[in-house]
Tab-separated table of C-alpha atoms in Angstrom:
chain	number	residue	atom	x	y	z
A	29	MET	CA	-0.125	0.437	-0.357
A	30	LYS	CA	1.429	3.612	-0.994
A	31	PRO	CA	1.773	5.715	1.969
A	32	PHE	CA	-0.609	8.514	1.379
A	33	HIS	CA	-3.339	5.798	0.315
A	34	GLY	CA	-6.455	6.995	2.159
A	35	ILE	CA	-5.360	11.071	2.817
A	36	THR	CA	-6.607	14.112	0.618
A	37	PHE	CA	-4.507	16.806	0.377
A	38	CYS	CA	-5.797	20.380	-1.123
A	39	PRO	CA	-3.780	23.374	-2.272
A	40	THR	CA	-3.746	26.969	-1.030
A	41	GLY	CA	-2.240	30.135	-2.050
A	42	ILE	CA	0.011	28.514	-4.958
A	43	ASN	CA	-0.904	30.797	-8.379
A	44	ASP	CA	2.567	28.528	-10.345
A	45	GLU	CA	-0.361	26.286	-12.751
A	46	ASN	CA	2.894	24.173	-13.422
A	47	LEU	CA	3.733	24.124	-9.495
A	48	SER	CA	0.307	22.900	-8.899
A	49	ARG	CA	0.576	20.126	-11.089
A	50	SER	CA	3.471	18.479	-10.391
A	51	ILE	CA	2.713	18.241	-6.592
A	52	SER	CA	-0.573	16.690	-7.745
A	53	LYS	CA	1.383	14.435	-9.552
A	54	LYS	CA	3.443	14.051	-6.819
A	55	ILE	CA	1.097	12.944	-4.699
A	56	ILE	CA	-0.827	10.930	-7.031
A	57	LYS	CA	2.561	8.623	-6.721
A	58	LEU	CA	1.930	7.959	-3.713
A	59	GLY	CA	-1.449	7.358	-2.994
A	60	GLY	CA	-3.071	10.215	-2.465
A	61	LEU	CA	-5.695	11.858	-3.813
A	62	TYR	CA	-5.853	15.909	-4.620
A	63	SER	CA	-8.418	17.987	-4.785
A	64	LYS	CA	-8.932	22.076	-5.420
A	65	ASP	CA	-11.390	22.336	-3.391
A	66	LEU	CA	-11.830	22.241	0.605
A	67	THR	CA	-13.949	19.384	1.060
A	68	ARG	CA	-14.796	17.667	4.189
A	69	GLN	CA	-12.809	14.680	3.420
A	70	VAL	CA	-9.952	17.078	2.383
A	71	ASN	CA	-7.012	15.615	5.534
A	72	VAL	CA	-4.191	18.633	4.760
A	73	LEU	CA	-3.508	21.625	3.177
A	74	ILE	CA	-0.119	22.240	1.119
A	75	CYS	CA	0.368	25.983	2.181
A	76	GLY	CA	1.904	28.089	-0.924
A	77	SER	CA	3.247	31.798	-0.836
A	78	SER	CA	0.310	33.270	1.257
A	79	LYS	CA	-1.945	31.944	3.797
A	80	ASP	CA	-4.494	34.885	3.595
A	81	THR	CA	-7.398	32.696	1.736
A	82	ASN	CA	-10.197	31.996	2.637
A	83	LYS	CA	-9.232	28.293	2.579
A	84	TYR	CA	-6.217	29.065	5.012
A	85	LYS	CA	-8.637	30.775	7.306
A	86	PHE	CA	-11.686	28.559	6.718
A	87	ALA	CA	-9.288	25.441	8.196
A	88	VAL	CA	-7.765	26.872	11.060
A	89	ARG	CA	-11.226	28.102	12.730
A	90	TYR	CA	-13.227	25.105	12.265
A	91	ARG	CA	-10.887	22.308	10.647
A	92	TYR	CA	-8.860	21.209	14.124
A	93	ASP	CA	-8.534	17.575	11.702
A	94	ILE	CA	-6.444	19.093	9.114
A	95	VAL	CA	-2.743	18.707	9.119
A	96	PHE	CA	-0.836	21.950	7.366
A	97	ILE	CA	2.233	21.615	5.320
A	98	GLY	CA	4.781	23.750	3.546
A	99	LEU	CA	5.124	22.931	-0.693
A	100	LYS	CA	8.993	21.760	0.268
A	101	ALA	CA	7.158	18.666	2.650
A	102	ILE	CA	5.495	16.839	-0.861
A	103	ASP	CA	8.998	17.292	-2.323
A	104	VAL	CA	11.227	15.511	1.026
A	105	PHE	CA	8.149	13.437	1.523
A	106	TYR	CA	8.003	11.817	-1.976
A	107	GLN	CA	12.049	11.603	-2.363
A	108	ARG	CA	12.073	10.184	1.079
A	109	TRP	CA	9.676	7.769	-0.475
A	110	LEU	CA	11.850	6.504	-3.838
A	111	SER	CA	14.163	6.095	-1.129
A	112	GLY	CA	13.171	3.042	0.192
A	113	ASP	CA	12.482	4.109	3.690
A	114	ASP	CA	9.516	3.680	6.300
A	115	MET	CA	6.790	5.435	5.814
A	116	LYS	CA	4.106	3.792	7.907
A	117	ASP	CA	1.205	6.179	9.175
A	118	SER	CA	2.099	9.449	7.335
A	119	LEU	CA	-0.705	11.239	8.290
A	120	SER	CA	1.058	11.348	11.667
A	121	LEU	CA	4.382	11.620	10.084
A	122	LEU	CA	3.033	14.747	8.276
A	123	LYS	CA	1.900	16.310	11.915
A	124	ALA	CA	5.145	15.751	13.429
A	125	ARG	CA	7.325	16.465	10.727
A	126	TYR	CA	6.399	18.608	8.429
A	127	SER	CA	3.508	21.163	10.055
A	128	ASP	CA	4.301	24.297	8.269
A	129	GLN	CA	5.364	26.829	11.105
A	130	PRO	CA	2.668	29.393	12.099
A	131	LEU	CA	5.569	32.319	12.443
A	132	THR	CA	7.225	31.646	8.988
A	133	ASN	CA	8.501	34.875	7.274
A	134	TYR	CA	7.361	36.927	9.921
A	135	TYR	CA	9.707	39.579	11.303
A	136	ILE	CA	8.242	40.697	14.285
A	137	PHE	CA	8.855	43.147	17.343
A	138	ILE	CA	7.679	42.946	20.606
A	139	GLY	CA	7.068	45.931	22.566
A	140	ARG	CA	6.328	46.423	26.487
A	141	VAL	CA	4.596	43.418	27.232
A	142	GLN	CA	3.175	43.442	30.868
A	143	GLY	CA	2.352	39.729	32.522
A	144	HIS	CA	4.136	37.813	30.840
A	145	SER	CA	7.666	37.136	29.642
A	146	VAL	CA	9.007	38.663	26.605
A	147	GLU	CA	11.492	36.087	26.493
A	148	GLU	CA	9.269	33.257	26.485
A	149	LEU	CA	7.176	34.873	23.823
A	150	GLU	CA	10.820	35.425	22.144
A	151	LYS	CA	11.147	31.476	22.131
A	152	ILE	CA	7.832	30.744	20.976
A	153	CYS	CA	9.082	32.827	17.713
A	154	HIS	CA	12.091	31.361	17.010
A	155	SER	CA	10.078	27.978	17.700
A	156	GLN	CA	7.542	28.906	14.742
A	157	ASN	CA	10.396	29.706	12.681
A	158	CYS	CA	9.664	33.642	12.607
A	159	TYR	CA	12.308	35.052	10.588
A	160	LYS	CA	14.221	37.652	12.901
A	161	CYS	CA	12.701	38.915	16.854
A	162	ASN	CA	13.347	41.518	17.961
A	163	SER	CA	12.505	42.747	21.112
A	164	THR	CA	15.164	45.151	21.988
A	165	HIS	CA	14.779	48.105	19.828
A	166	PHE	CA	12.269	49.063	16.756
A	167	VAL	CA	14.160	49.282	13.238
A	168	LYS	CA	12.314	52.403	10.513
A	169	ASP	CA	11.563	51.319	6.634
A	170	VAL	CA	11.632	47.918	7.437
A	171	GLN	CA	8.317	46.287	5.557
A	172	SER	CA	10.809	48.326	3.250
A	173	LYS	CA	13.549	46.258	3.832
A	174	ASN	CA	12.019	42.962	3.662
A	175	GLU	CA	9.123	42.812	1.447
A	176	HIS	CA	9.723	38.869	1.750
A	177	CYS	CA	8.302	39.098	5.753
A	178	ARG	CA	5.745	40.026	6.527
A	179	VAL	CA	5.740	43.089	10.015
A	180	ILE	CA	4.069	42.808	12.640
A	181	PHE	CA	4.573	45.022	16.755
A	182	ILE	CA	3.914	42.779	19.729
A	183	ALA	CA	2.564	44.995	22.571
A	184	ASP	CA	-0.085	44.869	25.382
A	185	SER	CA	-0.845	48.774	25.132
A	186	LEU	CA	-0.504	51.472	22.613
A	187	LYS	CA	2.092	53.240	25.224
A	188	GLY	CA	5.309	53.346	24.179
A	189	THR	CA	7.472	55.088	21.797
A	190	ARG	CA	8.797	52.094	19.435
A	191	VAL	CA	4.971	51.870	18.919
A	192	GLU	CA	4.219	54.876	18.344
A	193	ALA	CA	7.232	54.375	15.475
A	194	ALA	CA	5.203	51.386	14.221
A	195	GLN	CA	2.011	52.707	13.819
A	196	GLN	CA	3.435	55.880	11.572
A	197	GLN	CA	4.791	52.757	9.361
A	198	GLY	CA	1.467	51.754	9.040
A	199	LEU	CA	2.221	48.311	11.250
A	200	PRO	CA	-0.191	46.101	12.746
A	201	ILE	CA	0.089	46.514	16.790
A	202	VAL	CA	-0.941	43.338	17.901
A	203	HIS	CA	-1.442	41.863	21.284
A	204	TYR	CA	1.279	39.360	22.776
A	205	LYS	CA	-1.561	37.022	23.130
A	206	TRP	CA	-2.108	36.345	19.001
A	207	LEU	CA	0.934	35.084	19.741
A	208	LEU	CA	0.241	32.369	22.766
A	209	ASP	CA	-3.003	31.370	19.897
A	210	CYS	CA	-0.430	31.170	16.952
A	211	HIS	CA	1.501	28.484	19.265
A	212	LYS	CA	-1.338	26.872	21.224
A	213	ARG	CA	-3.360	25.892	17.659
A	214	ASN	CA	0.200	25.613	15.389
A	215	ALA	CA	-1.077	27.934	12.782
A	216	THR	CA	-1.050	31.451	11.811
A	217	LEU	CA	-4.233	32.845	13.445
A	218	GLU	CA	-5.905	36.002	11.902
A	219	TYR	CA	-5.296	39.485	13.717
A	220	ASP	CA	-8.248	39.935	14.197
A	221	PRO	CA	-9.802	39.893	17.688
A	222	HIS	CA	-6.133	40.633	18.585
A	223	TYR	CA	-5.410	43.775	17.333
A	224	LEU	CA	-4.848	47.079	19.535
A	225	VAL	CA	-5.882	49.905	17.194
A	226	SER	CA	-9.325	50.630	15.606
A	227	ARG	CA	-8.488	51.781	12.317
A	228	ILE	CA	-7.062	49.168	10.438
A	229	ALA	CA	-5.792	49.793	6.518
A	230	SER	CA	-8.147	48.038	4.092
A	231	GLU	CA	-5.307	46.187	2.100
A	232	THR	CA	-3.660	44.667	5.585
A	233	PRO	CA	-3.300	41.479	5.820
A	234	PHE	CA	-5.170	38.779	8.015
């Protein structure tokens, strides 16, 4: 029996049709099913370059049974299978070793936080594969210099010069509980209802 037998995969945030076709072929060769629609039968959501999709948001909020993986996971799994590795209980293996990390490509600033350890928040950021975490100072024009990243500022209030500087740069100011919830869910949650500001630019993701 092939390793992906009985497992249905669904893509999200993948805009390259050739890449999508390549992934689907490997999944089928591994014995799995590939569905472009997020049906009840879907077990795994393959996350592309963006998680700001309806499929991802729905799955995070309502489908606790779904495993989130990155694009590279399929290639790694496929190569391991070709090499003859033991791939038993593939769904559990995907969840344990190939789960997509919630904070990948996130540049996170941590400001003043009371009631929780900043050091622990930093550990969560790094454990969830953030691009960079900075709790000491704020870097101006950080978004323009890191276009591949999603930049946010974590705090527990709107007080402080660093928060004001982040607001002037138009960055989302998010309560630190967002980090804790992402860590608990092992997925990237929407910022709402963790926003600390009431007026959010319409083009702001999540």
